[in-house]
């Protein structure tokens, strides 16, 4: 079985020392940088936008995994490709023409992801799963870091894994929100492949160790 992936979310980084925090992730056991883009409309919060991502991409030496929490994401697909995104994830709930959006993301050379809010059932991906490189299951309501994990996530992972296997898709499953060393093993066992962690990493007094521990426990 392939190695489980860790994606620290820079939403919880120290923005006054962003380059320092990026360099920490560069030299850590992490696999990806997770970048949360919020518009204050799809979610009740605004994070950061294009100029900040441009700076992150200049220093980041790992895969850039962008999670768009914005309405009408089609407007910015090319922009995020040009900024250096490797994976671009849009919300199912924000996409009127999801199939077209997925093709447009891939046409720009990126991996195409779909995020599901906690209330959105995985069965809604039955007709698009073959076109999706990554499904991001929100294990908190999107908009803020530091929230508590929603337990129903395990059932959703199992249901999604079953759909992926049944269809013969090669989609990977990413979990976002409230991930810690206490739940990452059970999430991995349920079928998840990649794990976003914001607070657990950046609020730790030893961030390199926090990432190392997540990676080790996920792969144990
Ligand atoms: C929430 C974001 C998450 C967030 C996770 O809307 O999508 O990526 O940064 O933060 P933690 O790990 O603190 O729950
Ligand atoms: Zn996210």
Tab-separated table of C-alpha atoms and ligand atoms in Angstrom:
chain	number	residue	atom	x	y	z
A	1	UNK	CA	0.000	0.000	0.000
A	2	UNK	CA	1.334	3.444	-0.877
A	3	UNK	CA	2.490	5.869	1.769
A	4	UNK	CA	-0.106	8.120	3.415
A	5	UNK	CA	0.354	11.811	2.632
A	6	UNK	CA	0.543	14.714	5.102
A	7	UNK	CA	-0.513	18.201	3.986
A	8	UNK	CA	0.081	20.953	6.568
A	9	UNK	CA	-2.408	23.815	6.121
A	10	UNK	CA	-0.714	27.209	6.068
A	11	UNK	CA	-3.977	28.744	7.303
A	12	UNK	CA	-2.636	28.081	10.812
A	13	UNK	CA	0.886	29.383	10.058
A	14	UNK	CA	2.349	32.603	11.483
A	15	UNK	CA	1.739	35.041	8.619
A	16	UNK	CA	4.351	37.390	10.052
A	17	UNK	CA	6.906	34.631	9.558
A	18	UNK	CA	5.450	32.894	6.550
A	19	UNK	CA	8.749	32.149	4.823
A	20	UNK	CA	10.092	30.578	8.036
A	21	UNK	CA	7.019	28.346	8.292
A	22	UNK	CA	7.258	27.363	4.606
A	23	UNK	CA	10.919	26.408	5.080
A	24	UNK	CA	9.916	24.312	8.098
A	25	UNK	CA	7.454	22.365	5.909
A	26	UNK	CA	10.107	22.058	3.162
A	27	UNK	CA	12.489	20.271	5.481
A	28	UNK	CA	9.813	18.234	7.289
A	29	UNK	CA	8.339	14.804	6.529
A	30	UNK	CA	5.276	16.515	4.987
A	31	UNK	CA	4.299	15.700	1.416
A	32	UNK	CA	2.157	18.674	0.357
A	33	UNK	CA	1.400	22.290	1.184
A	34	UNK	CA	-2.356	22.763	1.737
A	35	UNK	CA	-3.553	26.247	0.780
A	36	UNK	CA	-7.039	27.356	1.880
A	37	UNK	CA	-8.564	30.077	-0.281
A	38	UNK	CA	-11.789	31.592	1.181
A	39	UNK	CA	-13.945	34.325	-0.313
A	40	UNK	CA	-16.231	35.386	2.549
A	41	UNK	CA	-19.245	34.268	0.451
A	42	UNK	CA	-19.068	30.481	0.120
A	43	UNK	CA	-17.696	30.395	3.671
A	44	UNK	CA	-18.073	33.035	6.411
A	45	UNK	CA	-14.363	33.894	6.430
A	46	UNK	CA	-11.713	35.392	4.159
A	47	UNK	CA	-8.233	33.843	4.245
A	48	UNK	CA	-5.666	35.011	1.692
A	49	UNK	CA	-5.521	35.323	-2.059
A	50	UNK	CA	-3.323	35.398	-5.127
A	51	UNK	CA	-0.349	37.558	-4.021
A	52	UNK	CA	0.127	35.408	-0.922
A	53	UNK	CA	-0.070	32.171	-2.919
A	54	UNK	CA	2.458	33.595	-5.372
A	55	UNK	CA	4.894	34.140	-2.503
A	56	UNK	CA	4.203	30.693	-1.032
A	57	UNK	CA	4.860	29.054	-4.420
A	58	UNK	CA	8.169	30.903	-4.712
A	59	UNK	CA	9.501	29.200	-1.564
A	60	UNK	CA	7.565	25.909	-1.416
A	61	UNK	CA	9.470	22.856	-2.636
A	62	UNK	CA	6.598	20.372	-2.414
A	63	UNK	CA	3.270	19.774	-4.142
A	64	UNK	CA	0.897	22.733	-3.782
A	65	UNK	CA	-2.598	21.521	-2.908
A	66	UNK	CA	-5.093	24.379	-3.275
A	67	UNK	CA	-8.541	24.126	-1.652
A	68	UNK	CA	-10.918	26.712	-3.103
A	69	UNK	CA	-13.743	27.656	-0.738
A	70	UNK	CA	-15.188	30.162	-3.181
A	71	UNK	CA	-18.333	30.554	-5.282
A	72	UNK	CA	-18.078	30.088	-9.043
A	73	UNK	CA	-14.534	28.642	-8.971
A	74	UNK	CA	-14.387	28.388	-12.795
A	75	UNK	CA	-13.449	32.085	-12.913
A	76	UNK	CA	-10.038	31.387	-11.385
A	77	UNK	CA	-8.883	28.007	-12.735
A	78	UNK	CA	-6.281	29.475	-15.075
A	79	UNK	CA	-5.149	31.968	-12.434
A	80	UNK	CA	-4.436	29.222	-9.926
A	81	UNK	CA	-2.632	27.145	-12.547
A	82	UNK	CA	-0.413	30.124	-13.393
A	83	UNK	CA	0.274	30.669	-9.680
A	84	UNK	CA	1.770	27.187	-9.379
A	85	UNK	CA	-1.051	24.984	-8.057
A	86	UNK	CA	-0.472	21.275	-8.606
A	87	UNK	CA	-3.819	20.091	-7.237
A	88	UNK	CA	-6.911	22.321	-7.510
A	89	UNK	CA	-9.954	21.354	-5.449
A	90	UNK	CA	-13.367	22.980	-5.877
A	91	UNK	CA	-16.418	22.457	-3.693
A	92	UNK	CA	-19.205	20.258	-5.027
A	93	UNK	CA	-21.671	22.728	-3.495
A	94	UNK	CA	-20.119	25.661	-5.397
A	95	UNK	CA	-20.012	24.021	-8.832
A	96	UNK	CA	-23.022	24.193	-11.144
A	97	UNK	CA	-21.256	22.330	-13.968
A	98	UNK	CA	-18.856	20.100	-12.081
A	99	UNK	CA	-17.964	17.858	-15.012
A	100	UNK	CA	-16.930	20.838	-17.136
A	101	UNK	CA	-14.987	22.334	-14.232
A	102	UNK	CA	-13.010	19.111	-13.747
A	103	UNK	CA	-12.054	19.025	-17.423
A	104	UNK	CA	-10.991	22.665	-17.288
A	105	UNK	CA	-8.743	22.033	-14.275
A	106	UNK	CA	-7.076	19.087	-16.004
A	107	UNK	CA	-6.687	21.035	-19.249
A	108	UNK	CA	-4.531	23.472	-17.265
A	109	UNK	CA	-2.244	20.595	-16.235
A	110	UNK	CA	-3.448	20.270	-12.628
A	111	UNK	CA	-4.926	17.354	-10.706
A	112	UNK	CA	-8.667	17.901	-10.213
A	113	UNK	CA	-10.203	17.667	-6.748
A	114	UNK	CA	-13.764	17.887	-5.416
A	115	UNK	CA	-14.489	18.832	-1.802
A	116	UNK	CA	-17.618	17.684	0.032
A	117	UNK	CA	-19.127	19.600	2.939
A	118	UNK	CA	-20.163	17.496	5.954
A	119	UNK	CA	-23.800	17.421	4.754
A	120	UNK	CA	-22.989	16.361	1.168
A	121	UNK	CA	-23.367	12.641	0.486
A	122	UNK	CA	-20.588	10.889	-1.435
A	123	UNK	CA	-23.149	9.161	-3.669
A	124	UNK	CA	-23.468	12.490	-5.526
A	125	UNK	CA	-20.070	11.691	-7.080
A	126	UNK	CA	-21.335	8.440	-8.642
A	127	UNK	CA	-21.378	9.980	-12.144
A	128	UNK	CA	-18.127	11.950	-11.938
A	129	UNK	CA	-15.790	9.775	-9.873
A	130	UNK	CA	-13.863	8.551	-12.946
A	131	UNK	CA	-12.955	12.178	-13.714
A	132	UNK	CA	-11.867	13.087	-10.165
A	133	UNK	CA	-8.234	12.730	-9.077
A	134	UNK	CA	-8.926	13.580	-5.425
A	135	UNK	CA	-11.975	13.843	-3.179
A	136	UNK	CA	-11.535	16.070	-0.145
A	137	UNK	CA	-13.933	15.087	2.633
A	138	UNK	CA	-14.492	18.018	5.000
A	139	UNK	CA	-14.353	16.681	8.541
A	140	UNK	CA	-15.354	20.104	9.912
A	141	UNK	CA	-17.527	22.803	8.365
A	142	UNK	CA	-15.256	24.794	6.038
A	143	UNK	CA	-14.167	28.301	6.941
A	144	UNK	CA	-12.014	28.044	10.035
A	145	UNK	CA	-9.126	26.084	11.453
A	146	UNK	CA	-9.149	24.646	14.949
A	147	UNK	CA	-12.664	23.152	14.958
A	148	UNK	CA	-13.553	19.751	16.335
A	149	UNK	CA	-13.638	16.692	14.122
A	150	UNK	CA	-17.019	15.334	12.928
A	151	UNK	CA	-17.257	11.591	13.664
A	152	UNK	CA	-19.523	10.800	10.689
A	153	UNK	CA	-16.412	11.261	8.525
A	154	UNK	CA	-15.438	7.608	9.004
A	155	UNK	CA	-18.686	6.398	7.434
A	156	UNK	CA	-18.203	8.786	4.510
A	157	UNK	CA	-14.663	7.537	3.861
A	158	UNK	CA	-15.867	3.935	3.783
A	159	UNK	CA	-18.738	4.780	1.453
A	160	UNK	CA	-16.442	6.736	-0.872
A	161	UNK	CA	-13.819	3.991	-0.881
A	162	UNK	CA	-16.516	1.498	-1.841
A	163	UNK	CA	-17.605	3.754	-4.733
A	164	UNK	CA	-14.001	4.171	-5.955
A	165	UNK	CA	-13.389	0.405	-5.900
A	166	UNK	CA	-16.744	-0.422	-7.488
A	167	UNK	CA	-16.069	1.970	-10.386
A	168	UNK	CA	-12.378	1.067	-10.727
A	169	UNK	CA	-11.364	4.714	-10.236
A	170	UNK	CA	-7.915	5.811	-9.062
A	171	UNK	CA	-9.215	8.730	-6.998
A	172	UNK	CA	-7.434	9.470	-3.723
A	173	UNK	CA	-9.245	10.492	-0.518
A	174	UNK	CA	-8.088	13.526	1.486
A	175	UNK	CA	-9.419	14.445	4.938
A	176	UNK	CA	-9.545	18.089	6.037
A	177	UNK	CA	-10.336	19.404	9.515
A	178	UNK	CA	-9.541	18.371	13.059
A	179	UNK	CA	-6.904	15.804	12.084
A	180	UNK	CA	-4.516	14.815	14.913
A	181	UNK	CA	-2.345	11.853	15.887
A	182	UNK	CA	-5.370	10.605	17.860
A	183	UNK	CA	-7.582	10.033	14.797
A	184	UNK	CA	-5.237	9.798	11.777
A	185	UNK	CA	-4.664	6.053	12.088
A	186	UNK	CA	-8.382	5.252	12.177
A	187	UNK	CA	-8.929	7.577	9.211
A	188	UNK	CA	-6.156	5.840	7.283
A	189	UNK	CA	-7.594	2.428	8.159
A	190	UNK	CA	-11.025	3.560	6.927
A	191	UNK	CA	-9.463	4.251	3.519
A	192	UNK	CA	-8.123	7.824	3.509
A	193	UNK	CA	-4.871	8.557	1.668
A	194	UNK	CA	-4.005	12.210	2.451
A	195	UNK	CA	-4.462	14.316	5.577
A	196	UNK	CA	-4.623	18.067	6.034
A	197	UNK	CA	-3.454	19.344	9.416
A	198	UNK	CA	-3.443	22.999	10.418
A	199	UNK	CA	-3.674	23.583	14.158
A	200	UNK	CA	-2.117	20.263	15.113
A	201	UNK	CA	1.066	21.233	13.272
A	202	UNK	CA	1.355	24.989	13.669
A	203	UNK	CA	0.100	25.307	17.256
A	204	UNK	CA	2.620	22.666	18.316
A	205	UNK	CA	5.768	23.684	20.167
A	206	UNK	CA	7.688	21.242	17.956
A	207	UNK	CA	6.216	21.506	14.459
A	208	UNK	CA	8.706	19.177	12.761
A	209	UNK	CA	7.935	16.509	15.320
A	210	UNK	CA	4.173	17.046	14.942
A	211	UNK	CA	4.476	16.376	11.201
A	212	UNK	CA	6.794	13.420	11.745
A	213	UNK	CA	4.357	11.927	14.269
A	214	UNK	CA	1.357	12.358	11.937
A	215	UNK	CA	3.250	10.670	9.100
A	216	UNK	CA	4.440	7.812	11.309
A	217	UNK	CA	1.048	7.124	12.900
A	218	UNK	CA	-0.791	7.350	9.559
A	219	UNK	CA	1.580	4.778	8.080
A	220	UNK	CA	1.719	2.509	11.140
B	1	LIG	C1	-10.981	24.692	7.002
B	1	LIG	C2	-9.814	24.395	6.100
B	1	LIG	C3	-8.819	23.509	6.695
B	1	LIG	C4	-8.164	24.010	7.964
B	1	LIG	C5	-7.861	22.803	8.822
B	1	LIG	O1	-11.971	25.331	6.274
B	1	LIG	O2	-10.247	23.803	4.896
B	1	LIG	O3	-7.819	23.161	5.735
B	1	LIG	O4	-6.991	24.739	7.716
B	1	LIG	O5	-7.438	23.243	10.059
B	1	LIG	P1	-7.386	22.303	11.347
B	1	LIG	O6	-6.389	21.230	11.046
B	1	LIG	O7	-6.930	23.260	12.407
B	1	LIG	O8	-8.763	21.783	11.562
B	2	LIG	ZN1	-8.620	23.007	3.469
